[in-house]
PDB file of C-alpha atoms in Angstrom:
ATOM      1  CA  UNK A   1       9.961   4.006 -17.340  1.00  0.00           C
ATOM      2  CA  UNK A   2       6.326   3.342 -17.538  1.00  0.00           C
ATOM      3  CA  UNK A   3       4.288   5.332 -15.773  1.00  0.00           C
ATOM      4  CA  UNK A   4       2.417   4.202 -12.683  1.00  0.00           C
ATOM      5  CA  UNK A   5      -1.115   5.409 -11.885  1.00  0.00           C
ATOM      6  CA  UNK A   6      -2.871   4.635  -8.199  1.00  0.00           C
ATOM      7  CA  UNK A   7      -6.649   4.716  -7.570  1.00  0.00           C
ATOM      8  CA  UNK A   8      -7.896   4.437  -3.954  1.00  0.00           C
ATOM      9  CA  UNK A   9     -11.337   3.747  -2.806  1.00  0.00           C
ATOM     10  CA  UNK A  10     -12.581   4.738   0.483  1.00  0.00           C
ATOM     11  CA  UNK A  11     -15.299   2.924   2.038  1.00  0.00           C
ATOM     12  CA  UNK A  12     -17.916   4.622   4.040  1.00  0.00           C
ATOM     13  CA  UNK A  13     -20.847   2.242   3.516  1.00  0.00           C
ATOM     14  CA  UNK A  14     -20.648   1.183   7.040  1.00  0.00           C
ATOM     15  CA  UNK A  15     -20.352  -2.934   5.533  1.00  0.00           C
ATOM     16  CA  UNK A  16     -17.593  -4.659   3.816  1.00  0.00           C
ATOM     17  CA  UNK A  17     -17.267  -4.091   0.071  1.00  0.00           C
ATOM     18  CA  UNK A  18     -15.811  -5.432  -3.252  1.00  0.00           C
ATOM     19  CA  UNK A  19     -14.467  -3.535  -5.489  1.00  0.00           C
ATOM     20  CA  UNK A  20     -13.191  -4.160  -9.411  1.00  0.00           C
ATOM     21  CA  UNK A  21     -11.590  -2.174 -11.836  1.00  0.00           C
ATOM     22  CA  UNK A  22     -11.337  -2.631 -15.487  1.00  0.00           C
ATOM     23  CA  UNK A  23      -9.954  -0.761 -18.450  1.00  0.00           C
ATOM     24  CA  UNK A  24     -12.444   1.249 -21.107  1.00  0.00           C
ATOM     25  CA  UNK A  25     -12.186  -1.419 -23.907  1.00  0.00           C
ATOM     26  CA  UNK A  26      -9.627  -0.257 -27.022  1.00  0.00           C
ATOM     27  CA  UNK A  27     -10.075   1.460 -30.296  1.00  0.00           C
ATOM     28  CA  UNK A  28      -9.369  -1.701 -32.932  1.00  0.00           C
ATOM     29  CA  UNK A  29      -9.131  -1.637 -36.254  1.00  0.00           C
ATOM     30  CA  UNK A  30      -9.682  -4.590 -38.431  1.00  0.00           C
ATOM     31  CA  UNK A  31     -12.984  -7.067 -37.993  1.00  0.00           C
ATOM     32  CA  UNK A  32     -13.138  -9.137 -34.905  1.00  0.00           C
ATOM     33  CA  UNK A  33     -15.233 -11.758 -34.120  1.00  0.00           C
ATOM     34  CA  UNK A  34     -18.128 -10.353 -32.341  1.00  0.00           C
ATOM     35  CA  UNK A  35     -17.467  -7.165 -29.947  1.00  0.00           C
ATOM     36  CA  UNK A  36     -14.417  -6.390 -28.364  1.00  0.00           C
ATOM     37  CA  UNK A  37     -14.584  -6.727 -24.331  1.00  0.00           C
ATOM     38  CA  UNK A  38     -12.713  -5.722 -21.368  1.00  0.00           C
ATOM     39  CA  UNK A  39     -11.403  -7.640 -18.709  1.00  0.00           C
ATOM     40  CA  UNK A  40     -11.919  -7.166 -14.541  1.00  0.00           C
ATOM     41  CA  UNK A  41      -8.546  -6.007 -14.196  1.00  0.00           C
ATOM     42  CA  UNK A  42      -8.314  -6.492 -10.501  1.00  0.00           C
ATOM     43  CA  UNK A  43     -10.426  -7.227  -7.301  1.00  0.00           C
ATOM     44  CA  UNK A  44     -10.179  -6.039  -3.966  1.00  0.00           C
ATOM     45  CA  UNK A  45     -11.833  -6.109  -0.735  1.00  0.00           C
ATOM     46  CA  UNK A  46     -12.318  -3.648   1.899  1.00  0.00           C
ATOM     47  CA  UNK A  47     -13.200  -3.686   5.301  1.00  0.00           C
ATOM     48  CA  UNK A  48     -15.971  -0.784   6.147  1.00  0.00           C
ATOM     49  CA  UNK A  49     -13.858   2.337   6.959  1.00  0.00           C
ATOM     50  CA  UNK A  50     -10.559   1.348   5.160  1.00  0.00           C
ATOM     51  CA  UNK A  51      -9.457   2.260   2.177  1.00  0.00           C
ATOM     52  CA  UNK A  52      -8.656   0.220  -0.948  1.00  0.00           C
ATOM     53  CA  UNK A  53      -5.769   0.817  -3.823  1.00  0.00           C
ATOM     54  CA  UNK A  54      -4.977  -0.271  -7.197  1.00  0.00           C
ATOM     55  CA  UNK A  55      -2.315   0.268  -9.277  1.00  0.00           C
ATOM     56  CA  UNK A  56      -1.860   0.406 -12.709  1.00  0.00           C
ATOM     57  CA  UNK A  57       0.591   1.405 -15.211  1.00  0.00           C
ATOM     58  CA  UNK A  58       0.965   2.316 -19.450  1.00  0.00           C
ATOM     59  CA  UNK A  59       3.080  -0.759 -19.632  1.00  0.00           C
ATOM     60  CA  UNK A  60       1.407  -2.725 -22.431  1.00  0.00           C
ATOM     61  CA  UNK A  61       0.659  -6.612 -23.914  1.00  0.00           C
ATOM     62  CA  UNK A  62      -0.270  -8.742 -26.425  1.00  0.00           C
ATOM     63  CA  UNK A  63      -1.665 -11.672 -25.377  1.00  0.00           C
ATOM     64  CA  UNK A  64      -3.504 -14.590 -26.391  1.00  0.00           C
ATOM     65  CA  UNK A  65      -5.562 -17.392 -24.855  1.00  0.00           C
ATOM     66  CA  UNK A  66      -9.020 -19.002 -24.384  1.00  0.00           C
ATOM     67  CA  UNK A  67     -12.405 -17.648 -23.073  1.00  0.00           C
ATOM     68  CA  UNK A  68     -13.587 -20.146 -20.696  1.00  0.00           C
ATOM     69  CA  UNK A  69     -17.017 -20.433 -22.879  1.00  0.00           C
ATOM     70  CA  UNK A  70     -18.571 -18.630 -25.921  1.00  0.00           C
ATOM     71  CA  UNK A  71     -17.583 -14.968 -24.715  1.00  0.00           C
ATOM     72  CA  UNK A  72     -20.110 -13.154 -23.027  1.00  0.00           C
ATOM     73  CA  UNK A  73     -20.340 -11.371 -19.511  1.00  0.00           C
ATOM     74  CA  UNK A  74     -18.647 -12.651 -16.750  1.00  0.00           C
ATOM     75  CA  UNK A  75     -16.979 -15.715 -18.943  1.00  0.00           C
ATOM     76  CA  UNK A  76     -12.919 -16.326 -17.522  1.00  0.00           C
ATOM     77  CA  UNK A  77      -9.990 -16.097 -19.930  1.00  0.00           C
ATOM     78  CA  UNK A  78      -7.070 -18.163 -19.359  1.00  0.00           C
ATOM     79  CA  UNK A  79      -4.401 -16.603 -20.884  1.00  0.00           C
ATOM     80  CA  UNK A  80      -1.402 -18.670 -22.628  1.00  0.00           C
ATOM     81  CA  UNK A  81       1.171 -16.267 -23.624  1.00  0.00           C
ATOM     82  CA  UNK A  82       1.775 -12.407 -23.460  1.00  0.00           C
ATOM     83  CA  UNK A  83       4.383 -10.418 -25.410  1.00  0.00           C
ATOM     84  CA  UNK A  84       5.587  -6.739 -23.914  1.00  0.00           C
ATOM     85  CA  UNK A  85       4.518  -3.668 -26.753  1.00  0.00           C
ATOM     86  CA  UNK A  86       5.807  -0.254 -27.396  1.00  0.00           C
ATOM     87  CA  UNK A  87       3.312   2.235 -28.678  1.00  0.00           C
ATOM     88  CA  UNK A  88       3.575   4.204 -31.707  1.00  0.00           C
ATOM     89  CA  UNK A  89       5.217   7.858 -30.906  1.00  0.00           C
ATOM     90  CA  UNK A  90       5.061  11.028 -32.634  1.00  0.00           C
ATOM     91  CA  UNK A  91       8.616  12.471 -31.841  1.00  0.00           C
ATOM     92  CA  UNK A  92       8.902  16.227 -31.167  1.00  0.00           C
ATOM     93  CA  UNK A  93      10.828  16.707 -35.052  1.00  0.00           C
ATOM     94  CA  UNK A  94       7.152  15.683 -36.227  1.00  0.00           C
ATOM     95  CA  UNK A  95       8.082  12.195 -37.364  1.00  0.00           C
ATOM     96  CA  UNK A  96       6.578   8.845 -36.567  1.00  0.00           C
ATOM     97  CA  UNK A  97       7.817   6.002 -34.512  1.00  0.00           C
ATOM     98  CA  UNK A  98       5.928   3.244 -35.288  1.00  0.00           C
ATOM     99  CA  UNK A  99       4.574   0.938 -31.962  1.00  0.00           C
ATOM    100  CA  UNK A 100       5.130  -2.572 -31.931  1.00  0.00           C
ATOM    101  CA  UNK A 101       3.811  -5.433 -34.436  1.00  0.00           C
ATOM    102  CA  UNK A 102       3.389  -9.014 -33.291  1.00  0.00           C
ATOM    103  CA  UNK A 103       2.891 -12.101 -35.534  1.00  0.00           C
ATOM    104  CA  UNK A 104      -0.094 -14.512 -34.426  1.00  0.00           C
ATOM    105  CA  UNK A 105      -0.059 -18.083 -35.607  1.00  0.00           C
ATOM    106  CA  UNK A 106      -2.674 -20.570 -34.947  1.00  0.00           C
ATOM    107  CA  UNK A 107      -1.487 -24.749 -34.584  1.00  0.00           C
ATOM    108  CA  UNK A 108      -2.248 -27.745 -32.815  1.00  0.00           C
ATOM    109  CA  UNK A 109      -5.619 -25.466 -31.627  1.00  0.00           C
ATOM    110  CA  UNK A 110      -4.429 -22.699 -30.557  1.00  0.00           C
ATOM    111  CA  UNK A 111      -2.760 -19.311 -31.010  1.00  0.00           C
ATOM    112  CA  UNK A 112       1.131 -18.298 -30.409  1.00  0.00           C
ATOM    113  CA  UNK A 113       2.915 -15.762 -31.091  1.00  0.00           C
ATOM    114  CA  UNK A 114       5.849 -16.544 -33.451  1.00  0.00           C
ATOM    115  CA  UNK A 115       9.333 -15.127 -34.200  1.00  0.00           C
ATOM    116  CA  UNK A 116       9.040 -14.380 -37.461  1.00  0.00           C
ATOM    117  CA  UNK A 117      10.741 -10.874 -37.954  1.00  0.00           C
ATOM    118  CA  UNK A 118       7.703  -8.246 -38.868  1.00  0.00           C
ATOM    119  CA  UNK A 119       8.557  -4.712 -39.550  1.00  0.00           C
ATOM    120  CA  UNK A 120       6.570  -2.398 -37.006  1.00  0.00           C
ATOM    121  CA  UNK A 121       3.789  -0.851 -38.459  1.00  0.00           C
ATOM    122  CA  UNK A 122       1.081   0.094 -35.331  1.00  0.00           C
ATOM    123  CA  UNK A 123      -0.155   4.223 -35.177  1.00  0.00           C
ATOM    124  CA  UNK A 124       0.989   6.748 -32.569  1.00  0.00           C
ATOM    125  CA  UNK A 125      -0.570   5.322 -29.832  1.00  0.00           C
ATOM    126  CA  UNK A 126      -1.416   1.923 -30.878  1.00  0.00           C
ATOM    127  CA  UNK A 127       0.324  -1.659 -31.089  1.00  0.00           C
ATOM    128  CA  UNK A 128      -0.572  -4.274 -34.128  1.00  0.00           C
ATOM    129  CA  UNK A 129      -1.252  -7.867 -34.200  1.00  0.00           C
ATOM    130  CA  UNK A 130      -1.190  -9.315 -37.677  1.00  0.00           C
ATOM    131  CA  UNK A 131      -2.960 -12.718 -38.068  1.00  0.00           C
ATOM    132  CA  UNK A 132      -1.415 -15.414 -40.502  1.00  0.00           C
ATOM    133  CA  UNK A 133      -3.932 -17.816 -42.377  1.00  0.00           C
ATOM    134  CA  UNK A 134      -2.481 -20.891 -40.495  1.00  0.00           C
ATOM    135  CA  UNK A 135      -6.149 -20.891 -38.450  1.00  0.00           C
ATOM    136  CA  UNK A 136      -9.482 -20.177 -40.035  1.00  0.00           C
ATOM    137  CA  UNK A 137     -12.155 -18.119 -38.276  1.00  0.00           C
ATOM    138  CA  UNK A 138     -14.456 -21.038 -37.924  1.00  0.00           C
ATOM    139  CA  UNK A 139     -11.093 -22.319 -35.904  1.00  0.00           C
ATOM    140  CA  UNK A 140     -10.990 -19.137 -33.585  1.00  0.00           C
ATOM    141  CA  UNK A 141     -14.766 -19.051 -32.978  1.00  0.00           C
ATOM    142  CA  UNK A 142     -15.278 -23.302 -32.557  1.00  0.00           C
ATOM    143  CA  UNK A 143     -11.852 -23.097 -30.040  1.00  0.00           C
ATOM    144  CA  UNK A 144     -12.663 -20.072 -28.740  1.00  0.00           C
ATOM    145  CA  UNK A 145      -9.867 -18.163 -29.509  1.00  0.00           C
ATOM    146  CA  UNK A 146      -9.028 -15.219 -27.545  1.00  0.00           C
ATOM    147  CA  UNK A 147      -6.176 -11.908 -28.563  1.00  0.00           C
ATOM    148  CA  UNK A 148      -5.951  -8.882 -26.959  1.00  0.00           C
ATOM    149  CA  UNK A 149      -4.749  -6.075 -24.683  1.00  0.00           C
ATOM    150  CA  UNK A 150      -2.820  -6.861 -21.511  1.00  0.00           C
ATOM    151  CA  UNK A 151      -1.693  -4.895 -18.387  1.00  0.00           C
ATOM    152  CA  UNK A 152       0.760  -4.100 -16.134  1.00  0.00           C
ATOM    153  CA  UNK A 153       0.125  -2.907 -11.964  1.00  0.00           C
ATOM    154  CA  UNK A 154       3.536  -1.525 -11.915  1.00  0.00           C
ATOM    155  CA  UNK A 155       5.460  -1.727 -15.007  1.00  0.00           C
ATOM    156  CA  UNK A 156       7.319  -4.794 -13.892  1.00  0.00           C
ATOM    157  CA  UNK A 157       5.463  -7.616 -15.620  1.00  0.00           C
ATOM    158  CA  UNK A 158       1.790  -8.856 -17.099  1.00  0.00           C
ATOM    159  CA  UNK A 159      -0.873  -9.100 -14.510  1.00  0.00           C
ATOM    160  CA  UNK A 160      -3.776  -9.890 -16.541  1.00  0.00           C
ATOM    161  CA  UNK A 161      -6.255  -9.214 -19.957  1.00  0.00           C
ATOM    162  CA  UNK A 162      -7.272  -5.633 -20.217  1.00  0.00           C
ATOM    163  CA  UNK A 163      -9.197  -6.174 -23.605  1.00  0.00           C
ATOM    164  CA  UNK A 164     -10.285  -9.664 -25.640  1.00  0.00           C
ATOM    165  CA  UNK A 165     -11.825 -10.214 -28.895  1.00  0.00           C
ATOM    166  CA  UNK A 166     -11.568 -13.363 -31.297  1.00  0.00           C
ATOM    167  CA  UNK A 167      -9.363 -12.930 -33.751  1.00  0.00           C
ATOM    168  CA  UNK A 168     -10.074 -13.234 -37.972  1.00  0.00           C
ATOM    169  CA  UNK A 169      -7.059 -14.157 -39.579  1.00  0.00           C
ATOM    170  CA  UNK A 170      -5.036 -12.512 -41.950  1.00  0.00           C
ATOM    171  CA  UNK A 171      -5.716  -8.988 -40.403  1.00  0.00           C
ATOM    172  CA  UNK A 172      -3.506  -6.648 -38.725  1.00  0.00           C
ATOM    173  CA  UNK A 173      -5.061  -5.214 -35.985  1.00  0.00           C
ATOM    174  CA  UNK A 174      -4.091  -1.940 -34.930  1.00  0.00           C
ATOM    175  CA  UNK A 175      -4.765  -1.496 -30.799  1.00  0.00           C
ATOM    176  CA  UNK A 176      -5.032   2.279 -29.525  1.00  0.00           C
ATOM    177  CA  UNK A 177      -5.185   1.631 -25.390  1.00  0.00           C
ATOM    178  CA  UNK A 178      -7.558   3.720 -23.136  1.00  0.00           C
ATOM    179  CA  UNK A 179      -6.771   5.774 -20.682  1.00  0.00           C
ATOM    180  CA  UNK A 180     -10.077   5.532 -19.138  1.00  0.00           C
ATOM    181  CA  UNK A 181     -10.807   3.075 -16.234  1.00  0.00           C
ATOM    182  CA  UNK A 182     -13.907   1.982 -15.071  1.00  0.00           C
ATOM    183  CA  UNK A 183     -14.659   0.651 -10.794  1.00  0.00           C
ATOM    184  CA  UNK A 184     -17.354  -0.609  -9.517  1.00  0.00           C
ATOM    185  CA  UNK A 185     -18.188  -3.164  -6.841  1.00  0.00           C
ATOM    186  CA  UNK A 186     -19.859  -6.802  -6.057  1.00  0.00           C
ATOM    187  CA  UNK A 187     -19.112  -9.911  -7.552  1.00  0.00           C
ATOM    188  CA  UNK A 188     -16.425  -9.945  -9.906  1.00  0.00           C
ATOM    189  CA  UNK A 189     -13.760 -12.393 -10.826  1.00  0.00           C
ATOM    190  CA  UNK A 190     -10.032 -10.901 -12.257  1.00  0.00           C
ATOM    191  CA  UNK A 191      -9.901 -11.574 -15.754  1.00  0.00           C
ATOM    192  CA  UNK A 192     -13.268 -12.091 -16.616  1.00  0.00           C
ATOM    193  CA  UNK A 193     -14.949 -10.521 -19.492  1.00  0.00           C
ATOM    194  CA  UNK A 194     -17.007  -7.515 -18.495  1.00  0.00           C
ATOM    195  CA  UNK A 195     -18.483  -4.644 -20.439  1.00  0.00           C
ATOM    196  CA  UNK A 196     -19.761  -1.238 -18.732  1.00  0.00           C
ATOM    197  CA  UNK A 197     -23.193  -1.065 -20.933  1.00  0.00           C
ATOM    198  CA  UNK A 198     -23.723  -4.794 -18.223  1.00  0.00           C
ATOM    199  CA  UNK A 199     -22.344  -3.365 -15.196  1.00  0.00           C
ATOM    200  CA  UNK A 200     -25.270  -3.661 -13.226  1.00  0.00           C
ATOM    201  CA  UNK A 201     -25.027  -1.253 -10.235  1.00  0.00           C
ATOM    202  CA  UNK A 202     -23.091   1.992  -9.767  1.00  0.00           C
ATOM    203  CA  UNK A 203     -20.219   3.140 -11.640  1.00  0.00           C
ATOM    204  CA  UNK A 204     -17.423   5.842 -11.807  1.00  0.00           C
ATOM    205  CA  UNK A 205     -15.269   6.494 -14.978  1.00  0.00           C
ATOM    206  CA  UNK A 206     -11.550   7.489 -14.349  1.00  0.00           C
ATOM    207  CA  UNK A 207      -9.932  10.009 -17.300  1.00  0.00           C
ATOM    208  CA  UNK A 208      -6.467   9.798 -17.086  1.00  0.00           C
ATOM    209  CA  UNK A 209      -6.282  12.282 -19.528  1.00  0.00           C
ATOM    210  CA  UNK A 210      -7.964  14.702 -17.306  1.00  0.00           C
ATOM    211  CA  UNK A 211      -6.898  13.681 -14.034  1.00  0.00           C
ATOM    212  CA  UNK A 212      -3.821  13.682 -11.962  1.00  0.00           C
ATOM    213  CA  UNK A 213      -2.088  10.177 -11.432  1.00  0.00           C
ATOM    214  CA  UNK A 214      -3.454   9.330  -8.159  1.00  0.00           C
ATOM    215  CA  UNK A 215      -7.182   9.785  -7.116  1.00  0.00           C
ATOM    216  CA  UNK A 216      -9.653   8.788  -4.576  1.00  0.00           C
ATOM    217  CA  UNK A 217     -13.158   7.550  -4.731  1.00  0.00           C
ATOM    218  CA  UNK A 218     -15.640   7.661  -2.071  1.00  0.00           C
ATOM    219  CA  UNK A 219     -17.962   4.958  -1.809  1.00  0.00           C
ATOM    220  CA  UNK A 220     -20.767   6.713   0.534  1.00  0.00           C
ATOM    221  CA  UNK A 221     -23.456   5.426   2.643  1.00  0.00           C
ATOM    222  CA  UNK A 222     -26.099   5.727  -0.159  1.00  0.00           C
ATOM    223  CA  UNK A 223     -24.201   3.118  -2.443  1.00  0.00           C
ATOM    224  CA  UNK A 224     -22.622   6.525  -4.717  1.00  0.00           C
ATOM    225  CA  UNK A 225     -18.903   6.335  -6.140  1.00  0.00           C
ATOM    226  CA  UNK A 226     -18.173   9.467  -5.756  1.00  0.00           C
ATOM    227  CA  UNK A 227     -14.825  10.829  -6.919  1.00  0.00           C
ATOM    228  CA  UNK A 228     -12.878  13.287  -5.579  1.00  0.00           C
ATOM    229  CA  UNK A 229     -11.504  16.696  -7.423  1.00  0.00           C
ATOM    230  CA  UNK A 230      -9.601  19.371  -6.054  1.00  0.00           C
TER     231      UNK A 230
END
């Protein structure tokens, strides 16, 4: 079962905040278009004195779609169609599984993900898309052509983009998800590219690696995201 992570946010700025969360943006190899993003992963508001929560989970996506504009901060993605990944394993005998490997296609202007059967080739830790040649990269870059990462609040479906980056074709791209998220608060849409070098006012990072599954953040009355360790 994938496992579910919560981060709460307390707010004790004495006026009603915004808060957004987005993933670190994923290791990729093979060229992209341009620099790989993250999405704003979710958006929630809170009252002064209560307490918000998100969820998330290590279910993962492909997905592809359209950025709502030449990508750059802030610019929407509307997604068209999301496949569920398994990550590449190292089992305990030493030996490799290998994650998932999705086919994209590109027709009638834009991208899908076919049928055709692929053996899996992604890294421990990693899922692969591998491009055809049915879509130039003038084609992704003129239609805007979005792949990526997607996410999961519970392990029960895709909720949104965690990562986007226009595709080349005829690459395999090998995807190695973070397990480092990102909040911060203001004006933020869900799904919108975003990029923590841009983020323009406070920010906390959140190591899963180092941290239990559920934490806390304080937002205090000097604007600080403060978080909270044992």
């Amino acid at each position: 079962m994938p496992n579910r992570k919560t981060i709460k946010v307390q707010n004790r700025t004495g006026s009603d905040q915004t808060y957004a969360l987005f993933n670190e943006a994923p290791r990729v190899q093979g060229h992209v278009q341009g620099q790989i993003w993250s999405n704003v992963f979710g958006t929630t508001r809170a009252p002064r004195g209560a307490m918000a929560a998100f969820s998330v989970s290590n279910q993962y996506y492909a997905f592809t779609g359209t950025s709502e504009g030449r990508p750059q901060m802030g610019v929407g993605v509307n997604v068209s169609s999301e496949r569920a990944v398994t990550l590449g394993s190292i089992r305990d005998d030493g030996t490799h599984t290998p994650g998932n490997t999705v086919q994209l296609s590109g027709e009638d202007n834009a991208l899908y993900f076919n049928n055709n059967p692929s053996p899996d080739s992604a890294f421990s830790g990693a899922f692969a898309i591998r491009s055809s040649n049915d879509f130039t990269a003038s084609d992704a870059s003129r239609g805007n052509y979005i792949v990526g990462l997607g996410g999961s609040r519970n392990g029960q479906g895709f909720d949104g983009p965690l990562a986007s980056f226009v595709p080349d074709p005829a690459v395999e791209y090998q995807i190695l998800p973070s397990n480092t998220w990102y909040l911060t608060f203001g004006d933020y849409r869900q799904g919108s590219l975003i990029t923590k070098e841009r983020v323009g006012g406070p920010l906390v990072a959140i190591d899963f690696n180092n941290l239990p599954g559920d934490v806390t953040i304080v937002h205090d009355d000097s604007g600080r995201l403060v978080l909270q360790r044992d």
